[in-house]
Coordinates of C-alpha atoms and ligand atoms in Angstrom, one line a residue:
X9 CA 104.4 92.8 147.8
X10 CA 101.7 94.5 145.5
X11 CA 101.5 93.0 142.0
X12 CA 99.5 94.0 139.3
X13 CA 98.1 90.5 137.6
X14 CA 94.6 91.9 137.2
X15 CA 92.9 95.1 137.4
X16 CA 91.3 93.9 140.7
X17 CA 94.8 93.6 142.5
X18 CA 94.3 97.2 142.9
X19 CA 91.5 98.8 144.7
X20 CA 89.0 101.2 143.1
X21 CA 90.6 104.2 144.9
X22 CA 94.1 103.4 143.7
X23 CA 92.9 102.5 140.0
X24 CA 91.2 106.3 140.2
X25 CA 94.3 107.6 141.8
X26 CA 96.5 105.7 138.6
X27 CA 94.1 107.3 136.0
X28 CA 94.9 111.0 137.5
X29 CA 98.5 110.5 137.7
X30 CA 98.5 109.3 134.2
X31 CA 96.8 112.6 132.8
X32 CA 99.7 114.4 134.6
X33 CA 102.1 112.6 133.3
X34 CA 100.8 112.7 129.6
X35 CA 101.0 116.6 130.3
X36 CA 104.5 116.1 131.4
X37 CA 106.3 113.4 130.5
X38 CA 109.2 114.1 132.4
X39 CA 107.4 114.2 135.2
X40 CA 108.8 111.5 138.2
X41 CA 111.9 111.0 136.4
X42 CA 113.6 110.3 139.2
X43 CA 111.5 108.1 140.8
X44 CA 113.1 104.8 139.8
X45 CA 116.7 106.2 139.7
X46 CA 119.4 103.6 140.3
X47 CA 116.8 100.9 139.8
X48 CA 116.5 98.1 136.8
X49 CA 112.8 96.7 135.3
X50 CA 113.3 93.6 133.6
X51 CA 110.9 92.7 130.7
X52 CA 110.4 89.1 130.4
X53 CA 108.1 87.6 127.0
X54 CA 107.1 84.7 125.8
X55 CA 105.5 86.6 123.1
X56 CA 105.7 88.7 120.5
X57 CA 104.6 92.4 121.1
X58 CA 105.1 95.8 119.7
X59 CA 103.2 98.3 122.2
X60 CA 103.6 96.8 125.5
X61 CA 107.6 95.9 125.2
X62 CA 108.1 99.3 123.9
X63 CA 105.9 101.3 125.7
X64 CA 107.6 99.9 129.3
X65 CA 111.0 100.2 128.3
X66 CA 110.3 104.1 127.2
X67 CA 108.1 104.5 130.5
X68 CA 110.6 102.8 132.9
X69 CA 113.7 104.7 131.2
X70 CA 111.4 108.2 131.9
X71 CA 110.8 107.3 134.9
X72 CA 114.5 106.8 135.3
X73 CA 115.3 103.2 136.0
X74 CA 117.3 101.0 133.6
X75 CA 115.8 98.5 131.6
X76 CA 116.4 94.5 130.7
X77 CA 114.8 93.1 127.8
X78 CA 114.5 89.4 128.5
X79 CA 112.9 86.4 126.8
X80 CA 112.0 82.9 127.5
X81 CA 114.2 81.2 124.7
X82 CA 117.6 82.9 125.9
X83 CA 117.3 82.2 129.2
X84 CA 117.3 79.1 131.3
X85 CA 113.6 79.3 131.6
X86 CA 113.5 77.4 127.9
X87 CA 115.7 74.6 129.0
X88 CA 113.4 74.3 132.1
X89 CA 114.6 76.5 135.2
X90 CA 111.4 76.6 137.3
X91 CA 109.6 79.7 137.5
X92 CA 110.4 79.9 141.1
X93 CA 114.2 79.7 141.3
X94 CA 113.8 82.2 138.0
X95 CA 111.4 84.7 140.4
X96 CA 113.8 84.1 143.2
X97 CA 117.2 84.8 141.4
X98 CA 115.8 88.0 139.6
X99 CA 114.5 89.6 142.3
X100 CA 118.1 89.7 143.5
X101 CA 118.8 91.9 140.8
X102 CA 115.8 93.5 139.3
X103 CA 113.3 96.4 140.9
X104 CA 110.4 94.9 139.2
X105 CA 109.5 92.7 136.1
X106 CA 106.8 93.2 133.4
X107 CA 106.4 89.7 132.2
X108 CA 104.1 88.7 129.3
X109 CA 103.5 84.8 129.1
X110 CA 100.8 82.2 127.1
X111 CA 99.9 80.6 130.8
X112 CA 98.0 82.9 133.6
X113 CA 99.7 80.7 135.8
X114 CA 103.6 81.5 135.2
X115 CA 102.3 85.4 136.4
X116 CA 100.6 83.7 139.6
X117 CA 103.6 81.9 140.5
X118 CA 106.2 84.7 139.6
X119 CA 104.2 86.6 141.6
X120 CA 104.0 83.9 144.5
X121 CA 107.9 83.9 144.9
X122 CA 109.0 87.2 143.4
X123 CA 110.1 89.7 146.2
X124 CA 109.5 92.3 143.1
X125 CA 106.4 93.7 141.8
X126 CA 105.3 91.7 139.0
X127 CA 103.1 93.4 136.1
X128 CA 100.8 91.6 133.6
X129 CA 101.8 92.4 130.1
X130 CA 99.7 89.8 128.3
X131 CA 98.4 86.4 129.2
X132 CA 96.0 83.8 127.8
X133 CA 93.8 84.9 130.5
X134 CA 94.2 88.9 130.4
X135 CA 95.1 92.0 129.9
X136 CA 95.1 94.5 132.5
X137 CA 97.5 97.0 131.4
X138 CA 95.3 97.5 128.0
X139 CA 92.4 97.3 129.5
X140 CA 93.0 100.4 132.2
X141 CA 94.5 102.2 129.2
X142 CA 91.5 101.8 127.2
X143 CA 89.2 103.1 130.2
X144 CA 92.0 105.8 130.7
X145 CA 91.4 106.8 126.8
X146 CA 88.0 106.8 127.1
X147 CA 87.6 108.8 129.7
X148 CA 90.1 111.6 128.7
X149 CA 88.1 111.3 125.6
X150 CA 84.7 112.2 127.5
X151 CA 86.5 115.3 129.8
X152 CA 90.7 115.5 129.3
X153 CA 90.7 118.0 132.5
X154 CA 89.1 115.2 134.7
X155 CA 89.4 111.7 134.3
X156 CA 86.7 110.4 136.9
X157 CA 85.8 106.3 137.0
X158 CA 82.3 107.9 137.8
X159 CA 81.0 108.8 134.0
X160 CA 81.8 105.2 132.9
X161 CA 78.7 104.4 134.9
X162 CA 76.7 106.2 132.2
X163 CA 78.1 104.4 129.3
X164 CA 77.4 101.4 127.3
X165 CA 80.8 99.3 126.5
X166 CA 80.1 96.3 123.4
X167 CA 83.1 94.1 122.7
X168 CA 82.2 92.3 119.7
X169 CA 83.9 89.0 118.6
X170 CA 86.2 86.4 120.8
X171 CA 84.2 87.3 123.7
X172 CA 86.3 83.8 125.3
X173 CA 89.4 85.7 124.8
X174 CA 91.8 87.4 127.1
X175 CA 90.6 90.7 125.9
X176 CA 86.8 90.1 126.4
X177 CA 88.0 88.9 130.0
X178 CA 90.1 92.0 130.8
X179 CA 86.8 93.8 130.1
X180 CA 84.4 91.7 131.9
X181 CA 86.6 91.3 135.1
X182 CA 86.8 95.7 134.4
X183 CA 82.6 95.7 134.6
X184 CA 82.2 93.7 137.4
X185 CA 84.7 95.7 139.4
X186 CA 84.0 99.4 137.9
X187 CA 80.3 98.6 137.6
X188 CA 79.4 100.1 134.4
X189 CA 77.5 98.4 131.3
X190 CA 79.4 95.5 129.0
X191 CA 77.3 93.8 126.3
X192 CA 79.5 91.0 124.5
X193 CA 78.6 90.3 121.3
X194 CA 80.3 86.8 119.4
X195 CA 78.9 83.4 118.8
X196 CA 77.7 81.2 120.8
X197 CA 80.8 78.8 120.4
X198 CA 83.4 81.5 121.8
X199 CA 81.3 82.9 124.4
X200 CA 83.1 83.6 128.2
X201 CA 84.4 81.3 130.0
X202 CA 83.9 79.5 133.1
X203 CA 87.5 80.5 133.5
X204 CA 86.8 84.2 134.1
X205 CA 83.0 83.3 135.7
X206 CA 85.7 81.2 138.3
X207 CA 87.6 84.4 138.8
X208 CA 84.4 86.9 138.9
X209 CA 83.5 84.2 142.1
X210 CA 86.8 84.3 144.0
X211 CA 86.7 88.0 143.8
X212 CA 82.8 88.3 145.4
X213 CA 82.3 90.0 142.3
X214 CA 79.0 90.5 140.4
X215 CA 79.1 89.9 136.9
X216 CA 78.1 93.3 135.2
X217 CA 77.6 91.6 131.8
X218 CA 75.4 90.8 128.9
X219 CA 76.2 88.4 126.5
X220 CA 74.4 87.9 123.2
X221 CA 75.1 86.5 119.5
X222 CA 73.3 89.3 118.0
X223 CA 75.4 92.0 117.2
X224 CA 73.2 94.6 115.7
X225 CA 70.8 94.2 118.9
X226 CA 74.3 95.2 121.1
X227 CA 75.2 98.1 119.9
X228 CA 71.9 99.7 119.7
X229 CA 72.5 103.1 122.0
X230 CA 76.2 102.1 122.2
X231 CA 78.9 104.5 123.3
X232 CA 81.8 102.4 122.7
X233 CA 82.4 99.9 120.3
X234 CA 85.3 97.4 120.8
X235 CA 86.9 94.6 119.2
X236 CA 90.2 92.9 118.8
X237 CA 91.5 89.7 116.7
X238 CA 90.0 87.2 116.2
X239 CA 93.1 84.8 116.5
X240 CA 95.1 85.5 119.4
X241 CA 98.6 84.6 119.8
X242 CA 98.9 80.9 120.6
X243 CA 95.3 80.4 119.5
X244 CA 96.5 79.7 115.8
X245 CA 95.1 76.3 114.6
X246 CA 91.5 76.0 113.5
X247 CA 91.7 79.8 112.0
X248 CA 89.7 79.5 109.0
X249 CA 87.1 78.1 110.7
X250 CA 87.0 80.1 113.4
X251 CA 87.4 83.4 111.0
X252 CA 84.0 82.3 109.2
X253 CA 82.2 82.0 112.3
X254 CA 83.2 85.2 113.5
X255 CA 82.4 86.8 110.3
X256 CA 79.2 88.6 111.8
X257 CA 80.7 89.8 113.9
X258 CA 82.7 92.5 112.2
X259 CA 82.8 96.0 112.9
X260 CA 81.8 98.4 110.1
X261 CA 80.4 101.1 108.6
X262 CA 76.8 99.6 109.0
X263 CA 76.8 98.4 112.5
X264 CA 78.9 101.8 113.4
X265 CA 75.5 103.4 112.0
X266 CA 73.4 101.2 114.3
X267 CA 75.0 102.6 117.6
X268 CA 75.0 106.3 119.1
X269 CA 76.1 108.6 116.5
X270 CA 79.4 110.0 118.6
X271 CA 80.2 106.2 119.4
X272 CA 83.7 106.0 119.6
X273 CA 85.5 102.9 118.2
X274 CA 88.8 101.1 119.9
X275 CA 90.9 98.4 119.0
X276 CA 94.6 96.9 121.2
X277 CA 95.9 96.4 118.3
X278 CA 97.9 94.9 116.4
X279 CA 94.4 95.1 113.7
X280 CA 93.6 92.7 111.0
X281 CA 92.2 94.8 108.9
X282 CA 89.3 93.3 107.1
X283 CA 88.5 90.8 109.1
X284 CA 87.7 92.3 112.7
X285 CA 87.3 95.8 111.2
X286 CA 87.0 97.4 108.2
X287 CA 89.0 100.3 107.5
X288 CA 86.8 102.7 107.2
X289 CA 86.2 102.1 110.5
X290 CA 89.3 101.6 112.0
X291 CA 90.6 104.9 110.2
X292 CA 87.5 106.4 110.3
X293 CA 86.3 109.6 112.7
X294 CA 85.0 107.7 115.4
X295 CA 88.5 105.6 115.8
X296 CA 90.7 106.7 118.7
X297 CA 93.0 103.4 118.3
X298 CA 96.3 105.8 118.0
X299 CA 95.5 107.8 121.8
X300 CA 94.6 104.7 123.0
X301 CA 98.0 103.2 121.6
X302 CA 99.7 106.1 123.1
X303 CA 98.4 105.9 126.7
X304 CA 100.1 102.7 127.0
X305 CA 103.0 105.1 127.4
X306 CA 101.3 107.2 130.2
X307 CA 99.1 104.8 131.9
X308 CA 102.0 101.7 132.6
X309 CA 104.3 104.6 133.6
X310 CA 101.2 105.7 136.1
X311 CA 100.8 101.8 137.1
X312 CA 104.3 101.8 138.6
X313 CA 104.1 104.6 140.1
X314 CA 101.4 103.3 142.1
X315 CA 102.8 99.9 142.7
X316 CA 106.0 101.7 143.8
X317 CA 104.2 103.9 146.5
X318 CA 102.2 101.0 147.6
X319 CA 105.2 99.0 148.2
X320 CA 107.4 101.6 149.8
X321 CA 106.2 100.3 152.9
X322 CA 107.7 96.8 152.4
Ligands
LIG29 N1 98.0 95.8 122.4 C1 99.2 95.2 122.7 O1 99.4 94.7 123.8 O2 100.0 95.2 121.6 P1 101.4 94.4 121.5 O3 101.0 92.9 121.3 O4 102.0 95.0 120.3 O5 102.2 94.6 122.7
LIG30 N1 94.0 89.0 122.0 C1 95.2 89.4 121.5 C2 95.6 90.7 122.1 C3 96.9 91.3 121.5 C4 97.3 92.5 122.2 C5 96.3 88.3 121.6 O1 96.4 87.8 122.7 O2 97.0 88.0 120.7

């Protein structure tokens, strides 16, 4: 059974393959909407979310299947059902599950028992959906007839702040595998993890990255500048503190200047505007936060599509 956990669960051909069926189906959103029919998704969070809940149960219901919103605190997960009786029971009923949790580890084991494909939306560790959108947005951005991993190789990528955090992995797990440029730019306390240097390992990857404290020496020649909160969910605790060291780390108007003058700017979202961004950034002319909010939409629907072919022969 093909899951997608992280970006690297599928290969490079099938991640170009998902970013061309996505542009199609941006063009035509009722395109494939009867390739789920008769079939149920189940959305299972921990979490809060805005984009990713609602962006799956639009994209499964156009790609016809029906959709179950589930959580964690009304089902028998919260009073302690193990996640592999809970894999094992819903893949008697379900087609596939999008699941977003606070451990990597409930995905791995959903995904160890689950005779379903299972679909990342969120955990401590990462982000894959986001972060194929975001590559997906960028390069529609740089041609929207042709979206070809190829010109990333020519572009410099700076994440700026939490560089420990599940969005900063997303991205350097994205660089190893793609190969193009990632500079990360935060302090020294929240710089990556050996978590993510553990995964770069057991995937024989190379890691691609740079990271340094100094943010206006990363974004010199930058083409994309990228940042996200700097509390994440279930990171809450220690935020003043941590909010003051990541002050520098702010994108405005005056590191904007210090990067290539058509850099373009892109935040997951949800913002905190005024702390990770200003908003003359973040609504500035160099923002594309809304397209990349959108292809969430286009680029999940794509993701299934692609896990659904791949699994046809199973
Ligand atoms: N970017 C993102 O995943 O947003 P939500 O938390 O609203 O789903
Ligand atoms: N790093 C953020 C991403 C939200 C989409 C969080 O985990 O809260």
């Amino acid at each position: 059974m093909k899951h997608f956990i992280h970006i690297t669960d599928l290969s490079i051909e099938e991640i170009q393959e998902t970013l061309e069926r996505t542009l199609l189906l941006k063009k035509n959103r009722t395109d494939q909407n009867s390739l789920l029919r008769n079939q149920t998704y189940g959305l299972l969070f921990y979490k809060r979310s805005t984009r990713t809940r609602v962006s799956f149960e639009v994209g499964i219901q156009e790609l016809g299947a029906n959709v179950l919103a589930l959580d964690s605190q009304n089902t028998q997960i919260s009073r302690g059902e193990s996640i592999k009786d809970t894999a094992i029971v819903l893949s008697r009923y379900l087609h596939g599950l999008v699941i977003r949790s606070h451990e990597h580890n409930v995905l791995n084991e959903f995904a160890k028992h689950a005779s379903m494909p299972i679909i990342n939306g969120l955990t401590d560790f990462n982000h894959p959906c986001q972060v194929l959108t975001d590559i997906f947005t960028l390069l529609e951005r740089y041609d929207p007839e042709n979206v070809s991993l190829s010109v990333l190789k020519n572009k410099k990528i700076v994440f700026l702040g939490d560089t420990a955090s599940n969005m900063a992995n997303s991205w350097i797990l994205a660089s190893a595998y793609l190969d193009f440029e990632l500079v990360l730019a935060g302090p020294k306390s929240y710089e990556p993890t050996d978590e993510i240097i553990k995964k770069l390992n057991s995937d024989k990857l190379i890691p691609k990255h740079r990271f340094t404290s100094n943010p206006s020496e990363a974004v010199i020649d930058a083409d994309v500048l990228y940042t996200d909160v700097w509390v994440s969910m279930g990171d809450e605790g220690n935020e003043n503190e941590k909010k003051a060291i990541l002050k520098p780390y702010q994108v405005n108007s005056s590191l904007m200047k210090k990067a290539c003058p058509e850099a373009l700017f892109l935040h997951c979202l949800p913002a905190h505007v005024g702390e990770e961004v200003t908003r003359s950034v973040i609504e500035g002319p160099q923002s594309i936060i809304y397209d990349q909010a959108e292809n969430r939409l286009h680029t999940q629907k794509s993701i299934i599509a692609e896990l659904s072919r791949l699994n046809l022969k199973y």
